[in-house]
mmCIF file of C-alpha atoms in Angstrom:
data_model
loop_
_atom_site.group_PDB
_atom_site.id
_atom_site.type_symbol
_atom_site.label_atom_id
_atom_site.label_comp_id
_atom_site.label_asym_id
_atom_site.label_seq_id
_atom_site.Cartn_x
_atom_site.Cartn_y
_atom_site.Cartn_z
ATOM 1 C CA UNK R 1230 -110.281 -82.871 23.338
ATOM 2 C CA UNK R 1231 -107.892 -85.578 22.070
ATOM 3 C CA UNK R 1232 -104.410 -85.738 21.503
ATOM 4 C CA UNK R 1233 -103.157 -87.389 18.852
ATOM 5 C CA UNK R 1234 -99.569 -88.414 20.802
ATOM 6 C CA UNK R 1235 -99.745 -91.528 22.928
ATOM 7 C CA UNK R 1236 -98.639 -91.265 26.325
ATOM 8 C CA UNK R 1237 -95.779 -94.355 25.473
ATOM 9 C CA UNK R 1238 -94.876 -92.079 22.615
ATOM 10 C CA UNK R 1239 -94.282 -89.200 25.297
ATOM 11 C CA UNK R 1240 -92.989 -91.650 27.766
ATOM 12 C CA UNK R 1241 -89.990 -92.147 24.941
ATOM 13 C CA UNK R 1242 -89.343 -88.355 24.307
ATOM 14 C CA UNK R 1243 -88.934 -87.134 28.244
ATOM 15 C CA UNK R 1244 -86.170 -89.185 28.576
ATOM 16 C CA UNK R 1245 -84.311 -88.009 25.590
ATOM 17 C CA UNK R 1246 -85.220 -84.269 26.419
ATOM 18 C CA UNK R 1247 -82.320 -81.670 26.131
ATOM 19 C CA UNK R 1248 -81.516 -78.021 26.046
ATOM 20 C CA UNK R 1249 -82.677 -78.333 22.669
ATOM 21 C CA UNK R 1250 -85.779 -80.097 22.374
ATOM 22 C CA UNK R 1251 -87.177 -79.509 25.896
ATOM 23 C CA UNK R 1252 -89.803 -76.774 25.329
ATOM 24 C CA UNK R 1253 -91.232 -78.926 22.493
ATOM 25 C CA UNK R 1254 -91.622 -81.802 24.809
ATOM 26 C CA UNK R 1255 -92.752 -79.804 27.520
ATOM 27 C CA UNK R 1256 -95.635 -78.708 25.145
ATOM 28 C CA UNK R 1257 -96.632 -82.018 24.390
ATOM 29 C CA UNK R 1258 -96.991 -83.267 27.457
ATOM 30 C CA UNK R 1259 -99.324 -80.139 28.472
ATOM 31 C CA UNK R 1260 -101.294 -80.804 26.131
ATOM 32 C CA UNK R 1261 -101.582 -84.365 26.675
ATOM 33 C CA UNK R 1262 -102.155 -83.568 30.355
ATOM 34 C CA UNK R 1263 -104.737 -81.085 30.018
ATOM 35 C CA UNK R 1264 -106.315 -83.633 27.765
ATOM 36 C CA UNK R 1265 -106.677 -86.679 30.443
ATOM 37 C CA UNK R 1266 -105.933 -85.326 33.475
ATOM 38 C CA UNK R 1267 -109.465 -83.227 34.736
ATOM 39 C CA UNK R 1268 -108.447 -81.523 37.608
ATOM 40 C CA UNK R 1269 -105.556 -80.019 35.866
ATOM 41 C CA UNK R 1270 -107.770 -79.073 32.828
ATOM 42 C CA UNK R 1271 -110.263 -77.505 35.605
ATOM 43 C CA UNK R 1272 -107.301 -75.477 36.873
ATOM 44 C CA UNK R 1273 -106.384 -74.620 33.422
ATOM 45 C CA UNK R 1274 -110.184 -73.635 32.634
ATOM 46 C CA UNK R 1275 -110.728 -71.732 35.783
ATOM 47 C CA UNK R 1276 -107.694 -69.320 35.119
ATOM 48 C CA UNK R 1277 -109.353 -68.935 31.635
ATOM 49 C CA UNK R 1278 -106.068 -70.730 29.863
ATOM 50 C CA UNK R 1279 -106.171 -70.277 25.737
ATOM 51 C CA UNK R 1280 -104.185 -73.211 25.102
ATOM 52 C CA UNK R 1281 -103.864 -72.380 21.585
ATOM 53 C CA UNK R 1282 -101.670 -69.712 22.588
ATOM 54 C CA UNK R 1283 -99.291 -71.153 25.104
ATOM 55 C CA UNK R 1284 -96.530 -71.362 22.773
ATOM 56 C CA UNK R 1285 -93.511 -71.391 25.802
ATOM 57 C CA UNK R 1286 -93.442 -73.192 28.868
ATOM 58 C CA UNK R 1287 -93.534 -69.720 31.120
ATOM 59 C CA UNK R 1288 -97.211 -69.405 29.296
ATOM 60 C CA UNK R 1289 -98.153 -73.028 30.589
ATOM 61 C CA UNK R 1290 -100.251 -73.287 33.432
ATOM 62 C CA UNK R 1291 -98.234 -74.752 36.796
ATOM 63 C CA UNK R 1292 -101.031 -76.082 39.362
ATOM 64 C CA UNK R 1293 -100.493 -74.997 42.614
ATOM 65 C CA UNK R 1294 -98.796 -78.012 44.959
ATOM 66 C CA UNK R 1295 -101.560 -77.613 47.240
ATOM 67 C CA UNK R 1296 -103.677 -79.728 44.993
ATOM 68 C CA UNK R 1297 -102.172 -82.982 45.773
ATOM 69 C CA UNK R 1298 -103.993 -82.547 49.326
ATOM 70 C CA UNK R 1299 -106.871 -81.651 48.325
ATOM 71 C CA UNK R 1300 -107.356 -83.670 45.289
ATOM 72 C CA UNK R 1301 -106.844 -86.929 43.434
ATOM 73 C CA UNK R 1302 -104.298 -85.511 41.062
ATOM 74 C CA UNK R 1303 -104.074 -88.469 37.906
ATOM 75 C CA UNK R 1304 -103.834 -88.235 33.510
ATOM 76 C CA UNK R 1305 -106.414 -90.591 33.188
ATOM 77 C CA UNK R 1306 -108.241 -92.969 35.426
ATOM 78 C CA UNK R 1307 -105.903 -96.286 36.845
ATOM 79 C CA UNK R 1308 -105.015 -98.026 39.430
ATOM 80 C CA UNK R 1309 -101.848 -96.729 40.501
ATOM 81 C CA UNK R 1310 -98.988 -98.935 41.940
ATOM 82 C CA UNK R 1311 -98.175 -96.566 44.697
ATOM 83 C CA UNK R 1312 -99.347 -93.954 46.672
ATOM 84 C CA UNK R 1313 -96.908 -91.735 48.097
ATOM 85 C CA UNK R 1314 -97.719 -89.287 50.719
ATOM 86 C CA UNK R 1315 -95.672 -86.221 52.294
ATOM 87 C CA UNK R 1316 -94.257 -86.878 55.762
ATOM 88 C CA UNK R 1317 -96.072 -83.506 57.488
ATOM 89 C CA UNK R 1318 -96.715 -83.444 60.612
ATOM 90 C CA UNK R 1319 -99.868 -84.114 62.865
ATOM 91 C CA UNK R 1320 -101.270 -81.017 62.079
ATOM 92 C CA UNK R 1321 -100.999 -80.732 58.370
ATOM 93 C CA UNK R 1322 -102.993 -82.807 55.285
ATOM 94 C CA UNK R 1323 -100.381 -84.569 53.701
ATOM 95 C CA UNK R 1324 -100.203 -84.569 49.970
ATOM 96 C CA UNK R 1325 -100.523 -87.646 47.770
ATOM 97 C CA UNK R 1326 -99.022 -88.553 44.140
ATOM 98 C CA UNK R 1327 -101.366 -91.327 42.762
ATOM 99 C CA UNK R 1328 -98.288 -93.284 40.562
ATOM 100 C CA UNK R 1329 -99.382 -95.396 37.733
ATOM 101 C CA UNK R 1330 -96.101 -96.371 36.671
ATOM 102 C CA UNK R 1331 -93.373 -97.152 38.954
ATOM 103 C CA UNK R 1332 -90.827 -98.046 36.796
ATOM 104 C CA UNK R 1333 -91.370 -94.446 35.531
ATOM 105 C CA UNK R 1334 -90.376 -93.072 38.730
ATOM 106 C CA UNK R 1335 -87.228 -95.974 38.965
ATOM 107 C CA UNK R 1336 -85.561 -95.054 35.679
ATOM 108 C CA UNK R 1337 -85.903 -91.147 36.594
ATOM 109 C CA UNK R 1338 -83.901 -91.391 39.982
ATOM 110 C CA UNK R 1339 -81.508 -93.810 38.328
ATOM 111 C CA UNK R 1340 -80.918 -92.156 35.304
ATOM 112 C CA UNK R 1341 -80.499 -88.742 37.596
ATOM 113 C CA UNK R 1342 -78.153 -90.560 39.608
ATOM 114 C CA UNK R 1343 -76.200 -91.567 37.307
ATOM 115 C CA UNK R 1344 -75.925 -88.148 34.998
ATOM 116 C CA UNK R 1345 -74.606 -86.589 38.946
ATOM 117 C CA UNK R 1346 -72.483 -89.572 40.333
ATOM 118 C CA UNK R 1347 -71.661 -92.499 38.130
ATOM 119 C CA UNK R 1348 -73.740 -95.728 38.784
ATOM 120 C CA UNK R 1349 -74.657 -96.677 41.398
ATOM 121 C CA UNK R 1350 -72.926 -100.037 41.607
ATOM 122 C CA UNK R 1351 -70.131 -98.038 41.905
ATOM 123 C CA UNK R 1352 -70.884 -96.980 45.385
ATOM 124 C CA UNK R 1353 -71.585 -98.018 49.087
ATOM 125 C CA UNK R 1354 -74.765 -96.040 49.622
ATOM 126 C CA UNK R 1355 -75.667 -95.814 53.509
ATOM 127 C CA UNK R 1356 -79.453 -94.292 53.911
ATOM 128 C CA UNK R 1357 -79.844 -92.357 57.388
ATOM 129 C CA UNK R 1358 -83.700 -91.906 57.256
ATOM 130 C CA UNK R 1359 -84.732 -92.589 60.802
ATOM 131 C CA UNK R 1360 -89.057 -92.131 60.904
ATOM 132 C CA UNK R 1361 -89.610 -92.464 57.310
ATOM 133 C CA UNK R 1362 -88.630 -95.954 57.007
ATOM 134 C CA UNK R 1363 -91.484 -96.677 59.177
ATOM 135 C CA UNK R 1364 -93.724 -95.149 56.795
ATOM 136 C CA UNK R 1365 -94.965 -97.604 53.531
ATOM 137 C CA UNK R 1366 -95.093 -94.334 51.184
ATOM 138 C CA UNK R 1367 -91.893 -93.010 51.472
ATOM 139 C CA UNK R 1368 -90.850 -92.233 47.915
ATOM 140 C CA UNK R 1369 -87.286 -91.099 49.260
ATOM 141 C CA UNK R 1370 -87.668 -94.571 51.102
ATOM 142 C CA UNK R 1371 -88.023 -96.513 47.838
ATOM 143 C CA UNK R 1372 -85.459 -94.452 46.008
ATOM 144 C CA UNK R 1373 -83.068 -95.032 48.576
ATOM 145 C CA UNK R 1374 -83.487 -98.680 49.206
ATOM 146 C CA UNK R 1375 -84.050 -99.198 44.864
ATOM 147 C CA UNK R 1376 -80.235 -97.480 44.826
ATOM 148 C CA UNK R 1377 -79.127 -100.061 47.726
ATOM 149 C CA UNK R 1378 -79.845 -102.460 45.688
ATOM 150 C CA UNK R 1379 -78.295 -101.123 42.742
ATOM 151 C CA UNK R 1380 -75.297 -101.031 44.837
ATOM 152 C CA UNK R 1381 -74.736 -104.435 45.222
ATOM 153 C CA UNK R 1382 -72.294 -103.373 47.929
ATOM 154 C CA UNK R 1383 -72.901 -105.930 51.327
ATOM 155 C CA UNK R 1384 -72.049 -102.866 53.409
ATOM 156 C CA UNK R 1385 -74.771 -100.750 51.603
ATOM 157 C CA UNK R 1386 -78.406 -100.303 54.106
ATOM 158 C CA UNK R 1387 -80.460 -98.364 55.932
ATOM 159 C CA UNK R 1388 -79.322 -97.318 59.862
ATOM 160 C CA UNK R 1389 -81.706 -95.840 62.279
ATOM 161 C CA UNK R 1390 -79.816 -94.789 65.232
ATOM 162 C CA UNK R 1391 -77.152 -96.745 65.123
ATOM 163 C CA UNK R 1392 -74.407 -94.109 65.194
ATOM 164 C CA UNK R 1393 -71.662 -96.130 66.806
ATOM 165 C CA UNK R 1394 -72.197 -98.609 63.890
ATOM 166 C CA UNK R 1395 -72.588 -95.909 61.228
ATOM 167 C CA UNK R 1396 -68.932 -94.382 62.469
ATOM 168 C CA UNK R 1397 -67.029 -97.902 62.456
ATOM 169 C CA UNK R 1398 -68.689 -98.618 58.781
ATOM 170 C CA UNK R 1399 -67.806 -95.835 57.104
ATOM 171 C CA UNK R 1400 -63.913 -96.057 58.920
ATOM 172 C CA UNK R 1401 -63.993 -99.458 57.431
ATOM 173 C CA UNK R 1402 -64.903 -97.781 53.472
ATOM 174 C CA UNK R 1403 -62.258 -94.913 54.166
ATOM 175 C CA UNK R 1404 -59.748 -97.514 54.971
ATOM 176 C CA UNK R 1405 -60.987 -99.446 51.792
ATOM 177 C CA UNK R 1406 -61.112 -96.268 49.757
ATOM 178 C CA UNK R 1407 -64.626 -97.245 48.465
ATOM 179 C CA UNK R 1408 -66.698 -94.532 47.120
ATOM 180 C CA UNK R 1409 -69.331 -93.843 49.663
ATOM 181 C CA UNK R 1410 -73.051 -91.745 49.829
ATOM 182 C CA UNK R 1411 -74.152 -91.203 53.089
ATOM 183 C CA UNK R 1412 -77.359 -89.528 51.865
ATOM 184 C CA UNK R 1413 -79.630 -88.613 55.197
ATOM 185 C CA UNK R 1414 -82.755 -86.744 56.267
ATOM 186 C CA UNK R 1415 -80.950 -83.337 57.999
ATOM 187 C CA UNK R 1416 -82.480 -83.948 61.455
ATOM 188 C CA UNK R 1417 -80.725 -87.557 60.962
ATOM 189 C CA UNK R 1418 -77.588 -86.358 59.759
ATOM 190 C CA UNK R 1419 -77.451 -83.606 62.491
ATOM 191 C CA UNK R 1420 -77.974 -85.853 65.154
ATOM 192 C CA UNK R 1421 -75.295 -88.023 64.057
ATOM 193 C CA UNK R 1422 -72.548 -84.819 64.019
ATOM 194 C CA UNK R 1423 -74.484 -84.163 67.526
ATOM 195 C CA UNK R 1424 -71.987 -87.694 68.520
ATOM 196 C CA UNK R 1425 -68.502 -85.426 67.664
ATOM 197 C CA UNK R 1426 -69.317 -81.991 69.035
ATOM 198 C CA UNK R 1427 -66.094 -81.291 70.415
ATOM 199 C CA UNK R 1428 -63.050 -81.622 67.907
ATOM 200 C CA UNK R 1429 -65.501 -83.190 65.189
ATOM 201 C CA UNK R 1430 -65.305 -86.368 63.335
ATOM 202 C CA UNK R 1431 -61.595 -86.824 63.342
ATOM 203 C CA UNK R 1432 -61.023 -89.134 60.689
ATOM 204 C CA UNK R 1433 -60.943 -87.371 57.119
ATOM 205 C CA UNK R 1434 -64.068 -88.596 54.858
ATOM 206 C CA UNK R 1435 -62.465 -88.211 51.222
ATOM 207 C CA UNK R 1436 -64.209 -90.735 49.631
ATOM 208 C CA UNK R 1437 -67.419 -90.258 51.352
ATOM 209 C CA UNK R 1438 -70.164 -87.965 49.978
ATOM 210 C CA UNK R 1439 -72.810 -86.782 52.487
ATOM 211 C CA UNK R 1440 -75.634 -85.995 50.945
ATOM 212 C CA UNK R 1441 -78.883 -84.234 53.190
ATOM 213 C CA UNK R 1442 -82.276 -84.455 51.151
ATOM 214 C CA UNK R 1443 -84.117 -82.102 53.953
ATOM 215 C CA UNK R 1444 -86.109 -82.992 56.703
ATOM 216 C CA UNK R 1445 -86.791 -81.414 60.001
ATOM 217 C CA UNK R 1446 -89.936 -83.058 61.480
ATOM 218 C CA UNK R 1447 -90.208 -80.759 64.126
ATOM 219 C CA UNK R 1448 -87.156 -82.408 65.984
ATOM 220 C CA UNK R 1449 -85.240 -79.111 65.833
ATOM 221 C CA UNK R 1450 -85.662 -75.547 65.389
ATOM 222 C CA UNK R 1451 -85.556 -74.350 61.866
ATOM 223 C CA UNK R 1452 -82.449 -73.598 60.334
ATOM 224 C CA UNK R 1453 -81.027 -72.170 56.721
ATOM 225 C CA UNK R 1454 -79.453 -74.953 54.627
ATOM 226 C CA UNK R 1455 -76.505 -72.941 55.103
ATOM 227 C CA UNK R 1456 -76.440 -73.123 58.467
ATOM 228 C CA UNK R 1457 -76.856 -76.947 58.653
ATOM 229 C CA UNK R 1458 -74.773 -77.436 55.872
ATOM 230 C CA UNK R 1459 -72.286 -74.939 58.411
ATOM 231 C CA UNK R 1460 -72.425 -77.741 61.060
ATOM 232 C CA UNK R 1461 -72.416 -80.904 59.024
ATOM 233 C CA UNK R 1462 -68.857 -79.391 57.576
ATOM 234 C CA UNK R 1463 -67.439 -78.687 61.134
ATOM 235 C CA UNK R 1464 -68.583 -81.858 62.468
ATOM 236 C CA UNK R 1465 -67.278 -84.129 59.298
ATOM 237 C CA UNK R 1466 -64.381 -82.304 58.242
ATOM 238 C CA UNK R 1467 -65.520 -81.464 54.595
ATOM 239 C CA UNK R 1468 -65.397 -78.696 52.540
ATOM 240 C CA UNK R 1469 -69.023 -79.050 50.916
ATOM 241 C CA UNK R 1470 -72.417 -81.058 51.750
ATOM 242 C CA UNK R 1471 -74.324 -82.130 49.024
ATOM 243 C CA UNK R 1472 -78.015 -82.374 48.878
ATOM 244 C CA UNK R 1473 -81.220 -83.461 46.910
ATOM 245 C CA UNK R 1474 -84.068 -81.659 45.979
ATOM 246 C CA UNK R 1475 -86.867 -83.608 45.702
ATOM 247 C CA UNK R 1476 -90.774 -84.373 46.959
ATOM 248 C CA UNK R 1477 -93.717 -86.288 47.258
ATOM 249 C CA UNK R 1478 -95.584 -84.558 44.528
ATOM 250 C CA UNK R 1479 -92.621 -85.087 41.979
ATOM 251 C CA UNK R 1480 -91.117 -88.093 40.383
ATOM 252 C CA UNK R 1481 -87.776 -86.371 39.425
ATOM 253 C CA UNK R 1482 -85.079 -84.751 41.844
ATOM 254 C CA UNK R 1483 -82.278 -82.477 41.577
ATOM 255 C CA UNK R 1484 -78.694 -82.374 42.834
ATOM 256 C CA UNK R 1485 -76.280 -80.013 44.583
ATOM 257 C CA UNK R 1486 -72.880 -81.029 44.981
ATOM 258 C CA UNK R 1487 -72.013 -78.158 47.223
ATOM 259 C CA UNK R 1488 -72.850 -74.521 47.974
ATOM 260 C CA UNK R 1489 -76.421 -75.094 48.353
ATOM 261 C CA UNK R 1490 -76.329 -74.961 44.148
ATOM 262 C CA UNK R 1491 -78.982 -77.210 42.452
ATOM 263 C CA UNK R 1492 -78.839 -78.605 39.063
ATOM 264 C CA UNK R 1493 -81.775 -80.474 37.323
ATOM 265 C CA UNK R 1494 -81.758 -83.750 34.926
ATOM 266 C CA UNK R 1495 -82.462 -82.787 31.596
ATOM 267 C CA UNK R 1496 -85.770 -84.058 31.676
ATOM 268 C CA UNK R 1497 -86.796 -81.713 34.861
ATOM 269 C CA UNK R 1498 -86.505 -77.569 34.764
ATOM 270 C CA UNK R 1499 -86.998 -74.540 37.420
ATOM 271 C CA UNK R 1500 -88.664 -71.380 36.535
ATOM 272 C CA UNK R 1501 -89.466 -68.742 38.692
ATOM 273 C CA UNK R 1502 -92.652 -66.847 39.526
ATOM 274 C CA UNK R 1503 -92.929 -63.568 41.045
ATOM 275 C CA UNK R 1504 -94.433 -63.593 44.241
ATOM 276 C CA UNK R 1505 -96.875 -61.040 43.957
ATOM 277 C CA UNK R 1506 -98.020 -62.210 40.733
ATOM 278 C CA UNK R 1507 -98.447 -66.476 40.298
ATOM 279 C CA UNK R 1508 -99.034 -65.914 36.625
ATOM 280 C CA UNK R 1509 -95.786 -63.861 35.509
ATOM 281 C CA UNK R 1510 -93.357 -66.362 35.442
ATOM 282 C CA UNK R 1511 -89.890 -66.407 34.161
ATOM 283 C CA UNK R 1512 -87.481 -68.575 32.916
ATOM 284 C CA UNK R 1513 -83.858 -68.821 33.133
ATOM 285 C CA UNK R 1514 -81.910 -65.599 31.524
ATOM 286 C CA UNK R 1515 -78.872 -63.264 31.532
ATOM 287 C CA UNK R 1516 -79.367 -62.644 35.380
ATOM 288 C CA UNK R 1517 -80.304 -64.225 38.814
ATOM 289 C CA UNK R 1518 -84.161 -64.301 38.989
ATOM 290 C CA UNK R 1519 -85.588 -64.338 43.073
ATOM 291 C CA UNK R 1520 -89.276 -65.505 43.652
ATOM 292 C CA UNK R 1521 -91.083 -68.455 44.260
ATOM 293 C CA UNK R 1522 -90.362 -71.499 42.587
ATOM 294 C CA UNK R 1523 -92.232 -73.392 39.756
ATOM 295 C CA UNK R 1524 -90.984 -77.151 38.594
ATOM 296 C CA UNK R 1525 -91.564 -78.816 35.267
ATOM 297 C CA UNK R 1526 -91.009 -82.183 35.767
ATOM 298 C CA UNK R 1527 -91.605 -84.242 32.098
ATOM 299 C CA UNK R 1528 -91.520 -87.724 33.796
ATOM 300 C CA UNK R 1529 -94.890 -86.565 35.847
ATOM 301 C CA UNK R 1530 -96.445 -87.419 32.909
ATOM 302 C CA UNK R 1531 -99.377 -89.273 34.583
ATOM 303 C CA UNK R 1532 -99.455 -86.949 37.679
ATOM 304 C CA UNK R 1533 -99.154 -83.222 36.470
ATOM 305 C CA UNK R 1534 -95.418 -82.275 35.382
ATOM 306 C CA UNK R 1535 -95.998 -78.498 35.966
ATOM 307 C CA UNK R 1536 -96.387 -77.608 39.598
ATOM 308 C CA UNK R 1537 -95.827 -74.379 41.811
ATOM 309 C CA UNK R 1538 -94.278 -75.011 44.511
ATOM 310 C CA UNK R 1539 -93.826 -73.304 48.002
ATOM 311 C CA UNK R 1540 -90.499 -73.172 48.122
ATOM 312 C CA UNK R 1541 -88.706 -69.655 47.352
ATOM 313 C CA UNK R 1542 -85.395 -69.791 45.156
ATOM 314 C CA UNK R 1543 -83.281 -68.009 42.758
ATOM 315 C CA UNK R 1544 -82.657 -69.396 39.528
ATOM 316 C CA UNK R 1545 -79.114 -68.722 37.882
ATOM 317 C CA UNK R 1546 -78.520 -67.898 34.151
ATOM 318 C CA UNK R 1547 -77.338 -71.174 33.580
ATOM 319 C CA UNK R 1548 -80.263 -72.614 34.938
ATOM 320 C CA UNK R 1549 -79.217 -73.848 37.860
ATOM 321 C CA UNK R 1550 -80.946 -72.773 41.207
ATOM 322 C CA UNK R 1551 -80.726 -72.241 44.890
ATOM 323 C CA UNK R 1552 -83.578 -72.733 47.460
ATOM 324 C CA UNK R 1553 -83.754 -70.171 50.170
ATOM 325 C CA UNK R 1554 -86.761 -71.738 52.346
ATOM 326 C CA UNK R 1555 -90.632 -71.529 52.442
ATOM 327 C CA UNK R 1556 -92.877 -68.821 51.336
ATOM 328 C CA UNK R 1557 -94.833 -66.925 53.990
ATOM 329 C CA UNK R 1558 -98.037 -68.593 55.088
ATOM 330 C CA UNK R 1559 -97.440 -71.834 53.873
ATOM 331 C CA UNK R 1560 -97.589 -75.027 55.518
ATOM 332 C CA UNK R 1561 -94.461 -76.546 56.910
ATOM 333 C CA UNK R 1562 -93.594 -79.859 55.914
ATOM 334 C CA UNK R 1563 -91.341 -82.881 57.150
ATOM 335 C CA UNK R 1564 -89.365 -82.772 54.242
ATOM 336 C CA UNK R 1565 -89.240 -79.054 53.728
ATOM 337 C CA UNK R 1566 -88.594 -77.077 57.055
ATOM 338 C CA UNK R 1567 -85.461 -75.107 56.262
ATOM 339 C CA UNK R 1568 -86.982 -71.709 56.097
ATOM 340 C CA UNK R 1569 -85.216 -68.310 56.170
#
């Protein structure tokens, strides 16, 4: 089967998707994907998908995130320009995103950043991701260190342990007032309020967003974003943590600027599935939905941009969405261990 859109054509449209035009797009790019990418049209297939009759993106297809460790997951046969691969631990398979274009995956995190916090030249963004910089394919790693250099700011980097430093840097920005992300993986950012356990942080952080993006590793016991974002208040004086919502298998991420409350680029949308049945899947409506959570992500275009994920959530009327930790039985990953 061919489709008559080209993939440049499509590459165009995702990033001018909206509330209006993003079920048309989404459409598209399923059938473009089922089309040139084989083990998604095998999925498809296997379920026994009419795909003359998926007419909504609830009625498309979302491949199980599971495939991206078991198989090479690509629209089309290239050489990609980057692997990334989950963190996991030493006794999981990590997953891998075969990436043909990287630029793809550069003006999707930029643009997101942007729509949430302004440019990025703007800020002084600090990157507290101890262990994954020592692994080559990071894609929070590149993100972070792409919006370092966006920054332009001499202060901007990455620290590893260097919490004395980290504390007299970001004094220096407060004293400055210069807009500052301190965006950290939560086992980083937790060992960091570990340094101020008795009357916290002292100095107020008003013009410093911390920002966790998950990430346990193992180095703690599992907590509820809740109850990090509990301590990471206490310890730094502030009235809301922020966070990203991201992963490997993805090349899009979503925000929350407090309250554990995610919102999605317009290019990127949640939908929910019920647990006891993968197939009936909802999208936003008039109420709170609860279930597991399923992720169309339009800039995937050369990956697969509809993907069940492990995670369970509840998705708001307005579309927006909270994640409340890992479905039963599923593997527990480095940057996904906050489970109920």
């Amino acid at each position: 089967m061919n489709h008559p859109v080209k993939d440049t054509e499509l590459v165009e449209k995702v990033f001018a998707a909206n509330g209006a035009n993003f079920n048309r797009i989404a459409l598209e790019v399923f059938q473009f994907q089922y089309a040139n990418n084989l083990v998604y049209k095998k999925y498809c297939d296997t379920i026994k998908t009419d795909i003359t009759a998926v007419k909504s993106v609830a009625q498309i297809p979302f491949l199980p995130i599971n495939f991206f460790k078991t198989h090479t997951v690509t629209g089309g046969s290239f050489e990609p320009e980057a692997v990334f691969e989950s963190s996991g631990t030493t006794q999981t398979i990590n997953s891998r995103h075969f990436v043909k274009d990287v630029s793809l995956y550069e003006k999707s995190f930029t643009k997101a950043f942007e729509l949430f916090y302004g440019k990025a030249e703007e800020w002084c963004i600090i990157a507290l991701l101890p262990s994954y910089l020592e692994r080559k394919n990071s894609s929070l790693v590149m993100m972070a260190d792409k919006l370092i250099q966006q920054s332009r700011h001499p202060q901007s980097g990455f620290y590893l342990n260097e919490f004395n430093k980290l504390k007299s840097v970001l004094s220096e920005l407060e004293h400055a007032k210069q807009k500052t992300l301190l965006i950290g993986v939560t086992f980083g950012l937790l060992d960091f309020a570990g340094q101020f356990p008795s009357d916290g942080y002292r100095e107020p952080l008003p013009n410093t967003i911390i920002m966790e993006t998950g990430g346990m590793k193992g180095r703690r016991k599992e907590m509820t974003r809740a109850q990090v974002h509990g301590i990471l208040c206490k310890a730094f004086q502030k009235e809301n943590i922020h966070s990203e919502y991201g992963m490997t298998e993805l090349l899009s991420q979503a925000y929350s600027q407090g309250k554990g409350i995610f919102n999605c680029p317009p290019w990127m949308k949640i939908l929910i599935r019920e647990e006891d049945d993968p197939f009936a899947v909802h999208e936003a409506n008039n109420t709170t939905i609860n279930g597991a959570i399923n992720i169309i992500d339009l800039a995937n275009i050369y990956s697969c941009s509809f993907i069940a994920a492990e995670d369970a959530g509840k998705l708001h009327a307005d579309g927006s969405f909270e994640v409340m930790g890992r479905l039963d039985n599923t593997d527990i990953r480095g940057c996904s261990l906050m489970a109920l």
